[in-house]
């Protein structure tokens, strides 16, 4: 009889053999519940089993319910704001569906590494066919007329760590073995980092992935031994130690010491091991750090990376490599006497660098898309935006460009002035109507057996690589207007779509052009119908001081004020229509303009049935210029010859 635990030398009536179940934290700990999370996989692997099918059925139900049991309370306690039906567009008021929004309770910098913390959505499981409730994310849908656009950053933290090593060692991408595996390694042919580690020590790729990330985050050989023991409890202590030692020699290398210059006359200039350095220093009655320079890692695929990470972590005031963000002073080396928190600081360099990466992405998307895309939520290394349907493909291309610009910025900060195309763009950007991780995943689970397509009528979304995004967004020429400048992106694909060439032109607008595009956004983007408090009125006359007399649909007249955002750019004349909102406790001035209506607004409102019948005889306005923009006719004409950036800043 062979078991996976420790033989307890206990036999009952020659029919029962008892084994002590191995605890994941080592033999000094005892297992409290053999049906706990750590052992459920052992039943599915037949390491543990019962003598009837009933036991397997009970365990199967336990596995399926575990996610929902642990998360039900947090899911049911989500803060939901239901939208008043009267505030919905007319086409949505007819439907019986209710519309609302979930407000996640996010701590923006809730961890030492400046990551956001939220107990439900940022830890939500991906849909799994054996997990009740795991379709949670896919239940969040975009409002009608909107899409959810986003992407996962491919190997984000691995790329950050490897690029730090490349920049330190060779100032070129792929200059170290780890850097080459990151940008050129392939899972299918076994040349990526995780496959190489798995092959070297004889474990699965998934297990190697866990150990690799733990090592990059600062975990030592003892922790790797614990993980190996958890993966395969049947391995002996000696076998576990040999595998961990081999893995660390292959990846991290070995730690060596070099003598300081003043001692080179007495001893040869070579690499000394830790014990040798200690003995030499002891002979001279000195400490190791007094005779030797800081120890370095050599001979491993990740040696250059760890040397640079430790150099940053041991700086008196460590900062992130991209945005120079400081570590908490409580953990700075000048505060802590020894290396007790060195693994924590190494972890902080990588993960806080990933927070820098996210912040750069958000700023870049804001610069390109402005208010055409609303940041929805980020999950560790993925980000999602809520985008009007007409801008979904532009947003998808903007995501690709954002990845390019963000990685370029990070590389430039490290001293590398180029970027391989293999990491320049996302492998895919998801354009969807729900919040699922992959746009083509149907999310079938025990609690959603029919999936999204059959059960809810939600079709698959689109996964767009850079070439598809270019085609969908308008071909080889794309532009965005970010109010202060026009951003032109020209794309060309060569060698059967194996190379993407992109040129970026940022053209500063003249004051008149800037005004034109600001007005285009302010006046024409919003076609939402008037709310209960708002009403459409006609301008009768101007009274000066930004006050206008208007006539309502019932024939009454009153004064309205023009808000500050319109005053320098918009000229409202007699006969124009505006949307106004009442001012509380207004005496002489009863309301304020909230929108100036163009011909397009009027046509839309007439079609939507919200245009006042009293104004039907004037259902179209006289055009004021070719672009149907309102120009202040009293404004002094200004000629812009070359650039008016100085005047823009003062305007």
Coordinates of N, CA and C in Angstrom, one line a residue, residues 349-555:
X349 N 9.6 47.1 -6.6 CA 10.2 47.7 -7.8 C 9.4 47.2 -9.0
X350 N 9.1 45.9 -9.1 CA 8.4 45.3 -10.3 C 6.9 45.7 -10.2
X351 N 6.3 45.5 -9.1 CA 4.8 45.7 -9.1 C 4.5 47.2 -9.1
X352 N 5.3 48.0 -8.4 CA 5.0 49.4 -8.5 C 5.4 50.0 -9.8
X353 N 6.3 49.3 -10.5 CA 6.6 49.7 -11.9 C 5.4 49.4 -12.8
X354 N 4.7 48.3 -12.5 CA 3.5 48.0 -13.2 C 2.4 49.0 -12.9
X355 N 2.3 49.6 -11.7 CA 1.4 50.6 -11.4 C 1.7 51.9 -12.3
X356 N 3.0 52.2 -12.4 CA 3.4 53.3 -13.3 C 2.9 53.0 -14.7
X357 N 3.1 51.8 -15.2 CA 2.6 51.4 -16.5 C 1.2 51.7 -16.7
X358 N 0.3 51.3 -15.7 CA -1.1 51.5 -15.8 C -1.4 53.0 -15.8
X359 N -0.8 53.8 -15.0 CA -1.0 55.2 -15.0 C -0.6 55.9 -16.3
X360 N 0.5 55.4 -16.9 CA 0.9 56.0 -18.2 C -0.2 55.6 -19.3
X361 N -0.7 54.4 -19.2 CA -1.7 54.0 -20.2 C -3.0 54.9 -20.0
X362 N -3.4 55.1 -18.8 CA -4.6 55.9 -18.6 C -4.4 57.3 -19.1
X363 N -3.3 57.9 -18.9 CA -3.0 59.3 -19.3 C -2.9 59.3 -20.9
X364 N -2.3 58.3 -21.5 CA -2.2 58.3 -22.9 C -3.6 58.1 -23.6
X365 N -4.4 57.2 -23.0 CA -5.8 57.0 -23.6 C -6.6 58.3 -23.4
X366 N -6.4 59.0 -22.3 CA -7.1 60.2 -22.1 C -6.7 61.3 -23.1
X367 N -5.4 61.3 -23.4 CA -4.8 62.3 -24.4 C -5.4 62.0 -25.8
X368 N -5.5 60.8 -26.1 CA -5.9 60.4 -27.5 C -7.5 60.5 -27.6
X369 N -8.2 59.9 -26.7 CA -9.6 59.8 -26.8 C -10.4 60.9 -26.2
X370 N -9.8 61.6 -25.2 CA -10.5 62.6 -24.5 C -11.8 62.0 -23.8
X371 N -13.0 62.7 -24.0 CA -14.2 62.1 -23.3 C -15.0 61.2 -24.2
X372 N -14.3 60.7 -25.3 CA -15.0 59.7 -26.1 C -14.9 58.3 -25.5
X373 N -14.1 58.1 -24.5 CA -13.9 56.9 -23.8 C -13.9 57.1 -22.3
X374 N -14.7 56.4 -21.6 CA -14.7 56.6 -20.1 C -14.1 55.4 -19.5
X375 N -13.1 55.6 -18.6 CA -12.4 54.5 -17.9 C -13.4 53.8 -17.0
X376 N -13.5 52.5 -17.2 CA -14.5 51.6 -16.5 C -13.8 51.0 -15.3
X377 N -12.8 50.1 -15.5 CA -12.2 49.4 -14.4 C -10.9 48.8 -14.9
X378 N -10.0 48.6 -14.0 CA -8.8 47.8 -14.4 C -8.7 46.6 -13.4
X379 N -8.2 45.5 -14.0 CA -8.0 44.3 -13.3 C -6.6 43.9 -13.4
X380 N -5.8 44.3 -12.4 CA -4.4 43.9 -12.4 C -3.6 44.4 -13.6
X381 N -3.6 43.5 -14.7 CA -2.9 43.9 -15.9 C -3.8 44.1 -17.1
X382 N -5.1 44.2 -16.9 CA -6.0 44.5 -17.9 C -6.8 45.8 -17.6
X383 N -7.3 46.4 -18.7 CA -8.0 47.7 -18.5 C -9.2 47.7 -19.4
X384 N -10.3 48.3 -19.0 CA -11.5 48.3 -19.8 C -12.1 49.7 -19.8
X385 N -12.6 50.1 -21.0 CA -13.2 51.4 -21.2 C -14.6 51.3 -21.7
X386 N -15.5 52.2 -21.4 CA -16.9 52.3 -21.9 C -16.9 53.3 -23.0
X387 N -17.2 52.9 -24.2 CA -17.1 53.7 -25.4 C -18.3 53.8 -26.2
X388 N -18.8 55.0 -26.7 CA -19.9 55.0 -27.6 C -19.7 54.1 -28.8
X389 N -20.7 53.5 -29.3 CA -20.6 52.5 -30.4 C -19.9 53.1 -31.6
X390 N -20.1 54.4 -32.0 CA -19.5 54.9 -33.2 C -18.0 55.1 -33.0
X391 N -17.5 55.0 -31.8 CA -16.0 55.2 -31.6 C -15.3 53.9 -31.2
X392 N -16.0 52.8 -31.3 CA -15.4 51.6 -30.7 C -14.1 51.1 -31.4
X393 N -14.1 51.3 -32.7 CA -12.9 50.8 -33.5 C -11.8 51.9 -33.3
X394 N -12.1 53.1 -33.2 CA -11.1 54.1 -32.9 C -10.5 53.9 -31.6
X395 N -11.3 53.5 -30.6 CA -10.8 53.2 -29.2 C -9.9 52.0 -29.3
X396 N -10.3 51.0 -30.1 CA -9.5 49.8 -30.1 C -8.1 50.1 -30.7
X397 N -8.1 50.9 -31.7 CA -6.8 51.3 -32.3 C -6.0 52.2 -31.3
X398 N -6.7 53.0 -30.6 CA -6.1 53.9 -29.6 C -5.5 53.1 -28.5
X399 N -6.1 51.9 -28.1 CA -5.5 51.0 -27.1 C -4.2 50.5 -27.6
X400 N -4.1 50.1 -28.9 CA -2.9 49.6 -29.5 C -1.8 50.7 -29.5
X401 N -2.2 51.9 -29.9 CA -1.2 53.0 -29.9 C -0.8 53.3 -28.5
X402 N -1.7 53.2 -27.5 CA -1.4 53.5 -26.1 C -0.3 52.5 -25.6
X403 N -0.5 51.2 -26.0 CA 0.5 50.2 -25.6 C 1.9 50.6 -26.2
X404 N 1.9 51.0 -27.4 CA 3.1 51.3 -28.1 C 3.8 52.5 -27.4
X405 N 3.0 53.6 -27.2 CA 3.6 54.8 -26.6 C 4.1 54.5 -25.1
X406 N 3.3 53.8 -24.4 CA 3.6 53.5 -23.0 C 4.9 52.7 -22.9
X407 N 5.0 51.6 -23.7 CA 6.2 50.8 -23.7 C 7.4 51.6 -24.2
X408 N 7.2 52.4 -25.2 CA 8.3 53.3 -25.7 C 8.8 54.2 -24.6
X409 N 7.9 54.8 -23.9 CA 8.2 55.7 -22.8 C 9.1 55.0 -21.7
X410 N 8.6 53.8 -21.3 CA 9.3 53.0 -20.3 C 10.7 52.6 -20.8
X411 N 10.8 52.2 -22.1 CA 12.1 51.8 -22.6 C 13.0 53.0 -22.6
X412 N 12.5 54.2 -23.0 CA 13.3 55.4 -23.1 C 13.8 55.8 -21.7
X413 N 13.0 55.7 -20.7 CA 13.4 56.0 -19.4 C 14.5 55.1 -18.9
X414 N 14.6 53.9 -19.4 CA 15.7 53.0 -19.0 C 16.9 53.1 -19.9
X415 N 16.8 54.0 -20.9 CA 18.0 54.3 -21.8 C 18.0 53.5 -23.1
X416 N 16.9 52.8 -23.4 CA 16.8 52.1 -24.7 C 15.9 52.8 -25.6
X417 N 16.4 53.3 -26.8 CA 15.6 54.1 -27.6 C 14.9 53.4 -28.8
X418 N 14.6 52.2 -28.6 CA 13.8 51.4 -29.6 C 12.9 50.5 -28.9
X419 N 12.0 49.8 -29.7 CA 11.1 48.8 -29.2 C 10.8 47.8 -30.2
X420 N 10.9 46.5 -29.8 CA 10.6 45.4 -30.8 C 9.1 45.4 -31.1
X421 N 8.7 45.1 -32.3 CA 7.3 45.0 -32.7 C 6.6 43.9 -31.9
X422 N 7.3 42.9 -31.5 CA 6.6 41.7 -30.9 C 5.9 42.1 -29.6
X423 N 6.4 43.3 -29.0 CA 5.7 43.7 -27.7 C 5.1 45.1 -27.9
X424 N 5.2 45.7 -29.1 CA 4.8 47.1 -29.3 C 3.3 47.2 -29.2
X425 N 2.5 46.2 -29.7 CA 1.1 46.3 -29.7 C 0.5 45.1 -29.0
X426 N -0.7 45.3 -28.5 CA -1.4 44.2 -27.8 C -1.6 43.0 -28.8
X427 N -1.6 41.8 -28.2 CA -1.9 40.6 -29.1 C -3.3 40.7 -29.6
X428 N -4.2 41.3 -28.8 CA -5.6 41.6 -29.2 C -6.3 42.6 -28.3
X429 N -7.2 43.4 -28.9 CA -8.0 44.3 -28.1 C -9.4 43.8 -28.2
X430 N -10.1 43.6 -27.1 CA -11.4 43.1 -27.0 C -12.5 44.2 -27.2
X431 N -13.3 44.1 -28.2 CA -14.5 45.0 -28.4 C -15.7 44.2 -28.2
X432 N -16.4 44.5 -27.1 CA -17.5 43.7 -26.6 C -18.6 44.5 -26.1
X433 N -19.7 43.9 -25.7 CA -20.8 44.6 -25.0 C -21.0 44.1 -23.6
X434 N -20.1 43.2 -23.2 CA -20.1 42.7 -21.8 C -18.7 42.7 -21.3
X435 N -18.5 42.5 -20.0 CA -17.2 42.7 -19.3 C -16.4 41.4 -19.3
X436 N -16.7 40.4 -20.1 CA -16.0 39.1 -20.0 C -14.5 39.4 -20.5
X437 N -13.7 38.4 -20.1 CA -12.2 38.6 -20.4 C -11.9 38.4 -21.8
X438 N -12.6 37.4 -22.5 CA -12.3 37.2 -23.9 C -13.6 37.4 -24.7
X439 N -13.6 38.1 -25.8 CA -14.8 38.5 -26.5 C -15.5 37.4 -27.1
X440 N -14.9 36.3 -27.3 CA -15.5 35.1 -28.0 C -15.8 34.0 -27.0
X441 N -15.7 34.3 -25.7 CA -16.0 33.3 -24.7 C -17.5 33.3 -24.4
X442 N -18.2 32.1 -24.5 CA -19.6 32.1 -24.2 C -20.0 32.0 -22.8
X443 N -19.0 31.8 -21.9 CA -19.2 31.8 -20.4 C -20.3 30.8 -20.0
X444 N -20.2 29.6 -20.4 CA -21.1 28.5 -19.9 C -20.6 28.0 -18.5
X445 N -21.4 28.1 -17.6 CA -21.1 27.6 -16.2 C -22.3 26.8 -15.7
X446 N -22.2 26.2 -14.5 CA -23.4 25.5 -14.0 C -24.6 26.4 -13.7
X447 N -24.3 27.7 -13.4 CA -25.4 28.6 -13.1 C -25.8 29.4 -14.4
X448 N -25.1 29.2 -15.5 CA -25.4 29.8 -16.8 C -25.2 28.7 -17.9
X449 N -26.0 27.6 -17.8 CA -25.7 26.5 -18.7 C -25.9 26.8 -20.2
X450 N -26.7 27.8 -20.5 CA -27.0 28.0 -22.0 C -26.0 29.0 -22.6
X451 N -25.2 29.6 -21.7 CA -24.2 30.6 -22.2 C -24.8 31.9 -22.5
X452 N -24.0 32.8 -23.0 CA -24.5 34.2 -23.3 C -25.3 34.3 -24.6
X453 N -24.9 33.5 -25.6 CA -25.5 33.6 -26.9 C -26.9 33.0 -26.9
X454 N -27.1 31.8 -26.4 CA -28.4 31.2 -26.3 C -29.2 31.7 -25.1
X455 N -28.6 31.9 -24.0 CA -29.3 32.3 -22.8 C -29.8 33.7 -22.8
X456 N -28.9 34.6 -23.3 CA -29.2 36.1 -23.2 C -29.3 36.8 -24.5
X457 N -29.0 36.0 -25.6 CA -29.0 36.7 -26.9 C -27.9 37.7 -27.1
X458 N -26.8 37.5 -26.4 CA -25.6 38.3 -26.5 C -24.6 37.7 -27.5
X459 N -24.3 38.3 -28.6 CA -23.4 37.7 -29.6 C -22.0 37.8 -29.1
X460 N -21.1 37.1 -29.8 CA -19.7 37.2 -29.5 C -19.2 38.6 -29.9
X461 N -18.2 39.1 -29.2 CA -17.6 40.3 -29.5 C -16.5 40.1 -30.5
X462 N -15.6 41.1 -30.6 CA -14.5 41.0 -31.6 C -13.1 41.1 -30.9
X463 N -12.2 40.3 -31.3 CA -10.8 40.4 -30.8 C -9.9 40.9 -32.0
X464 N -9.4 42.2 -31.8 CA -8.8 42.8 -33.0 C -7.3 43.0 -32.7
X465 N -6.4 42.4 -33.6 CA -5.0 42.7 -33.5 C -4.7 44.0 -34.2
X466 N -3.5 44.4 -34.3 CA -3.2 45.8 -34.8 C -3.6 45.9 -36.2
X467 N -3.5 44.9 -37.0 CA -3.8 45.0 -38.4 C -5.4 45.1 -38.6
X468 N -6.1 44.3 -37.9 CA -7.6 44.4 -37.9 C -8.1 45.8 -37.4
X469 N -7.4 46.3 -36.3 CA -7.8 47.5 -35.7 C -7.6 48.7 -36.7
X470 N -6.5 48.6 -37.5 CA -6.2 49.7 -38.5 C -7.3 49.6 -39.5
X471 N -7.6 48.5 -40.0 CA -8.6 48.4 -41.1 C -10.0 48.8 -40.6
X472 N -10.4 48.4 -39.4 CA -11.7 48.8 -38.9 C -11.8 50.3 -38.5
X473 N -10.7 50.9 -38.1 CA -10.7 52.3 -37.7 C -10.6 53.2 -38.8
X474 N -10.4 52.8 -40.1 CA -10.4 53.7 -41.2 C -9.2 53.5 -42.1
X475 N -8.5 52.4 -42.0 CA -7.5 52.1 -43.0 C -6.1 52.6 -42.5
X476 N -5.4 53.2 -43.4 CA -4.0 53.6 -43.1 C -3.8 55.0 -42.5
X477 N -4.9 55.7 -42.4 CA -4.8 57.1 -41.9 C -5.9 57.3 -40.8
X478 N -5.5 57.7 -39.7 CA -6.4 57.9 -38.5 C -6.0 59.1 -37.8
X479 N -7.0 59.9 -37.4 CA -6.7 61.1 -36.6 C -7.7 61.2 -35.4
X480 N -7.2 61.8 -34.4 CA -8.0 62.2 -33.3 C -7.9 63.6 -33.0
X481 N -8.9 64.2 -32.5 CA -8.9 65.6 -32.1 C -9.0 65.6 -30.6
X482 N -7.9 66.1 -29.9 CA -7.9 66.1 -28.4 C -8.1 67.6 -27.9
X483 N -8.8 68.4 -28.7 CA -9.1 69.8 -28.4 C -7.9 70.7 -28.5
X484 N -6.8 70.4 -28.0 CA -5.6 71.3 -28.0 C -4.8 71.1 -29.3
X485 N -4.9 69.9 -29.9 CA -4.1 69.6 -31.1 C -4.8 68.5 -31.9
X486 N -4.4 68.4 -33.1 CA -4.9 67.3 -34.0 C -3.8 66.2 -34.0
X487 N -4.1 65.0 -33.7 CA -3.1 63.9 -33.6 C -3.3 63.0 -34.9
X488 N -2.4 63.0 -35.8 CA -2.5 62.2 -36.9 C -1.6 60.9 -36.8
X489 N -2.2 59.8 -37.1 CA -1.4 58.5 -37.1 C -1.5 57.9 -38.5
X490 N -0.4 57.8 -39.2 CA -0.4 57.1 -40.5 C 0.3 55.8 -40.4
X491 N -0.4 54.8 -40.9 CA 0.0 53.4 -40.8 C 0.3 52.8 -42.2
X492 N 1.3 52.0 -42.2 CA 1.5 51.2 -43.5 C 2.0 49.8 -43.1
X493 N 1.5 48.8 -43.8 CA 1.9 47.4 -43.5 C 2.8 46.9 -44.6
X494 N 3.9 46.3 -44.3 CA 4.8 45.8 -45.3 C 5.0 44.3 -45.1
X495 N 5.6 43.7 -46.1 CA 5.9 42.3 -46.0 C 4.8 41.4 -45.6
X496 N 3.6 41.5 -46.2 CA 2.4 40.7 -45.9 C 2.1 40.9 -44.4
X497 N 2.0 42.1 -44.0 CA 1.5 42.4 -42.6 C 2.4 41.8 -41.6
X498 N 3.7 41.8 -41.8 CA 4.6 41.4 -40.8 C 5.3 42.6 -40.1
X499 N 5.1 43.8 -40.7 CA 5.7 45.0 -40.2 C 4.7 46.1 -40.2
X500 N 4.6 46.8 -39.1 CA 3.7 48.0 -39.1 C 4.6 49.2 -38.9
X501 N 4.5 50.2 -39.9 CA 5.2 51.4 -39.8 C 4.2 52.5 -39.4
X502 N 4.5 53.2 -38.4 CA 3.6 54.2 -37.9 C 4.3 55.6 -37.7
X503 N 3.7 56.6 -38.2 CA 4.2 58.0 -38.0 C 3.1 58.8 -37.2
X504 N 3.6 59.5 -36.2 CA 2.7 60.3 -35.4 C 3.0 61.8 -35.7
X505 N 1.9 62.5 -36.0 CA 2.1 64.0 -36.2 C 1.1 64.7 -35.2
X506 N 1.6 65.5 -34.4 CA 0.8 66.3 -33.5 C 0.9 67.7 -34.0
X507 N -0.2 68.2 -34.5 CA -0.3 69.6 -35.1 C -1.0 70.5 -34.1
X508 N -0.3 71.5 -33.7 CA -1.0 72.5 -32.8 C -2.0 73.3 -33.6
X509 N -3.2 73.5 -33.1 CA -4.2 74.2 -33.8 C -4.0 75.7 -33.6
X510 N -4.5 76.5 -34.6 CA -4.6 77.9 -34.4 C -5.8 78.2 -33.5
X511 N -5.9 79.4 -33.0 CA -6.9 79.7 -32.1 C -8.3 79.5 -32.7
X512 N -8.5 79.9 -34.0 CA -9.8 79.8 -34.6 C -10.1 78.3 -34.9
X513 N -9.1 77.5 -35.3 CA -9.4 76.1 -35.5 C -9.7 75.4 -34.2
X514 N -9.0 75.8 -33.1 CA -9.2 75.2 -31.8 C -10.7 75.5 -31.4
X515 N -11.1 76.7 -31.6 CA -12.4 77.1 -31.2 C -13.5 76.3 -32.0
X516 N -13.2 76.1 -33.3 CA -14.1 75.4 -34.1 C -14.3 73.9 -33.6
X517 N -13.2 73.3 -33.2 CA -13.3 71.9 -32.8 C -13.9 71.8 -31.4
X518 N -13.6 72.8 -30.5 CA -14.2 72.8 -29.2 C -15.7 72.9 -29.3
X519 N -16.1 73.8 -30.2 CA -17.6 74.0 -30.4 C -18.2 72.7 -31.0
X520 N -17.5 72.1 -31.9 CA -18.0 70.9 -32.5 C -18.3 69.8 -31.4
X521 N -17.5 69.7 -30.4 CA -17.7 68.7 -29.3 C -18.7 69.2 -28.4
X522 N -18.6 70.5 -28.0 CA -19.6 71.0 -27.0 C -21.0 71.0 -27.5
X523 N -21.2 71.4 -28.7 CA -22.5 71.6 -29.2 C -23.1 70.5 -29.9
X524 N -22.3 69.6 -30.5 CA -22.9 68.6 -31.4 C -22.8 67.1 -30.8
X525 N -22.0 66.9 -29.8 CA -21.8 65.6 -29.4 C -23.0 65.1 -28.6
X526 N -23.7 66.0 -27.8 CA -24.8 65.5 -26.9 C -26.1 65.6 -27.5
X527 N -26.8 64.5 -27.8 CA -28.1 64.5 -28.4 C -29.1 63.9 -27.4
X528 N -28.8 63.9 -26.2 CA -29.7 63.3 -25.2 C -31.0 64.3 -25.1
X529 N -32.2 63.7 -24.9 CA -33.4 64.5 -24.8 C -33.4 65.4 -23.6
X530 N -34.2 66.4 -23.5 CA -34.3 67.2 -22.3 C -34.9 66.4 -21.2
X531 N -34.4 66.7 -20.0 CA -34.9 66.1 -18.8 C -36.1 66.8 -18.3
X532 N -36.7 66.3 -17.2 CA -38.0 66.9 -16.7 C -37.8 68.4 -16.4
X533 N -36.6 68.7 -15.9 CA -36.4 70.1 -15.4 C -36.0 71.0 -16.6
X534 N -35.5 70.5 -17.7 CA -35.1 71.3 -18.8 C -36.2 71.6 -19.8
X535 N -36.0 72.6 -20.6 CA -37.0 72.9 -21.6 C -36.3 73.6 -22.8
X536 N -36.9 73.5 -23.9 CA -36.4 74.1 -25.2 C -37.1 75.5 -25.3
X537 N -36.3 76.5 -25.5 CA -36.8 77.9 -25.6 C -36.2 78.6 -26.8
X538 N -36.8 79.7 -27.3 CA -36.3 80.5 -28.4 C -35.8 81.8 -27.9
X539 N -34.6 82.2 -28.4 CA -34.0 83.5 -28.0 C -34.8 84.6 -28.7
X540 N -35.2 85.6 -27.9 CA -35.9 86.7 -28.4 C -35.0 87.9 -28.6
X541 N -34.2 88.2 -27.6 CA -33.3 89.3 -27.7 C -32.1 89.2 -26.7
X542 N -31.1 90.0 -26.9 CA -30.0 90.0 -26.0 C -30.1 91.2 -25.1
X543 N -29.9 91.0 -23.8 CA -30.0 92.1 -22.8 C -28.6 92.6 -22.3
X544 N -27.5 92.0 -22.8 CA -26.2 92.4 -22.4 C -25.8 91.6 -21.1
X545 N -24.5 91.7 -20.7 CA -24.0 91.0 -19.6 C -24.3 89.5 -19.6
X546 N -24.2 89.0 -20.8 CA -24.5 87.5 -21.0 C -25.9 87.1 -20.6
X547 N -26.8 88.0 -20.6 CA -28.2 87.7 -20.4 C -29.0 87.8 -21.7
X548 N -30.0 86.9 -21.8 CA -30.8 86.8 -23.0 C -32.3 86.6 -22.6
X549 N -33.1 87.3 -23.3 CA -34.6 87.1 -23.1 C -35.0 86.0 -24.0
X550 N -35.8 85.0 -23.5 CA -36.2 83.9 -24.3 C -37.7 83.7 -24.2
X551 N -38.2 82.9 -25.1 CA -39.7 82.6 -25.1 C -39.9 81.1 -25.0
X552 N -40.7 80.7 -24.1 CA -41.0 79.3 -23.9 C -42.1 78.8 -24.8
X553 N -42.3 77.5 -24.9 CA -43.3 77.0 -25.8 C -44.7 77.4 -25.4
X554 N -44.9 77.8 -24.1 CA -46.3 78.3 -23.7 C -46.4 79.8 -23.9
X555 N -45.5 80.4 -24.5 CA -45.6 81.8 -24.8 C -45.0 82.8 -23.8

